């Protein structure tokens, strides 16, 4: 597989753009082929079997279009399909999910009272609690990890309401329902936004959490993992002297996708409709 080949990356919609953007900053010579499965969004309310079958089909599609690596830029799909996608594409194609790199980074950090928010699918899978407990044990420590589903956030963000006045009360209601203290001796030390849509609502999250709770920056952590994994197998693209043109495709054309892609990558984006599902 040539290092000049693009990196395939997918999510249910616009959330994975937060990861794509971080990857484009960490690896400026790389070309990205992004696929947003807008026809099936939200993944977070679907069964693991369905999300796994869609993820396998999308990975196959990205490989057919010549991608050298696959980033599963969706927590719900990472929880349901990482091992299935990795076995389907085989050992020569790096598959990077968005859960494991964050778990390793957080376990190596000092926070031990950790909250995780995400879709029903991600939180229901228990993937963060399980993986964090194991990773912390390997670091010789233990933590208190509490996971809470926040299913309204991704649809609000997909709607373009990341800065809407409704965001803060909705986030606050979920924090209250989870019973998390944000101040005082029992306060959370860190919060993992366990959905790739959530960094789009960073300001609202920061305003609700205040200064005492560290917000984990998943997209940057994942981008560093992508760099390390490509470097390890000599697949990192070098400078080509030509402008890098990313490709963005969706299974259903939506205004919110175009708006968000332009927000991250400028107005000159190449947005296509890939009717994967007929
Ligand atoms: N961005 C996806 C994630 O990280 C989920 C949004 C959805 O429910 O489709 O889980």
Short mmCIF file of N, CA, C and O in Angstrom, two decimals, residues 63 68 70 83-95 229:
data_model
loop_
_atom_site.label_atom_id
_atom_site.label_comp_id
_atom_site.label_asym_id
_atom_site.label_seq_id
_atom_site.Cartn_x
_atom_site.Cartn_y
_atom_site.Cartn_z
N UNK A 63 -11.92 1.10 1.40
CA UNK A 63 -10.79 0.32 0.86
C UNK A 63 -10.86 0.24 -0.66
O UNK A 63 -9.85 0.39 -1.35
N UNK A 68 -5.50 3.68 2.54
CA UNK A 68 -4.41 2.89 3.13
C UNK A 68 -4.65 2.59 4.62
O UNK A 68 -3.95 1.76 5.20
N UNK A 70 -7.91 3.04 7.95
CA UNK A 70 -9.31 3.39 8.25
C UNK A 70 -9.38 3.97 9.66
O UNK A 70 -8.90 3.35 10.61
N UNK A 83 -13.24 -4.55 16.26
CA UNK A 83 -12.56 -5.81 15.93
C UNK A 83 -13.08 -6.40 14.64
O UNK A 83 -12.30 -6.96 13.85
N UNK A 84 -14.38 -6.24 14.35
CA UNK A 84 -14.92 -6.79 13.10
C UNK A 84 -14.28 -6.09 11.90
O UNK A 84 -13.89 -6.74 10.92
N UNK A 85 -14.14 -4.76 11.97
CA UNK A 85 -13.54 -4.02 10.84
C UNK A 85 -12.07 -4.42 10.70
O UNK A 85 -11.59 -4.69 9.60
N UNK A 86 -11.35 -4.52 11.84
CA UNK A 86 -9.93 -4.87 11.77
C UNK A 86 -9.77 -6.26 11.15
O UNK A 86 -8.89 -6.46 10.29
N UNK A 87 -10.61 -7.24 11.54
CA UNK A 87 -10.42 -8.56 10.92
C UNK A 87 -10.83 -8.54 9.46
O UNK A 87 -10.20 -9.20 8.64
N UNK A 88 -11.85 -7.73 9.11
CA UNK A 88 -12.29 -7.72 7.71
C UNK A 88 -11.24 -7.11 6.79
O UNK A 88 -11.04 -7.58 5.67
N UNK A 89 -10.55 -6.06 7.24
CA UNK A 89 -9.60 -5.39 6.32
C UNK A 89 -8.23 -6.06 6.33
O UNK A 89 -7.44 -5.86 5.42
N UNK A 90 -7.95 -6.86 7.35
CA UNK A 90 -6.68 -7.60 7.39
C UNK A 90 -5.55 -6.79 8.01
O UNK A 90 -5.66 -5.58 8.19
N UNK A 91 -4.44 -7.47 8.33
CA UNK A 91 -3.38 -6.85 9.13
C UNK A 91 -2.58 -5.75 8.42
O UNK A 91 -1.91 -4.98 9.08
N UNK A 92 -2.67 -5.67 7.08
CA UNK A 92 -1.84 -4.67 6.40
C UNK A 92 -2.47 -3.27 6.40
O UNK A 92 -1.84 -2.30 5.99
N UNK A 93 -3.73 -3.17 6.83
CA UNK A 93 -4.40 -1.86 6.83
C UNK A 93 -4.63 -1.42 8.29
O UNK A 93 -5.41 -2.03 9.01
N UNK A 94 -3.93 -0.36 8.74
CA UNK A 94 -4.17 0.10 10.11
C UNK A 94 -5.62 0.56 10.30
O UNK A 94 -6.15 1.29 9.47
N UNK A 95 -6.24 0.08 11.38
CA UNK A 95 -7.59 0.53 11.75
C UNK A 95 -7.48 1.23 13.09
O UNK A 95 -6.99 0.64 14.06
N UNK A 229 0.65 5.19 14.31
CA UNK A 229 0.36 3.92 13.61
C UNK A 229 0.85 3.95 12.18
O UNK A 229 1.36 2.97 11.66
#
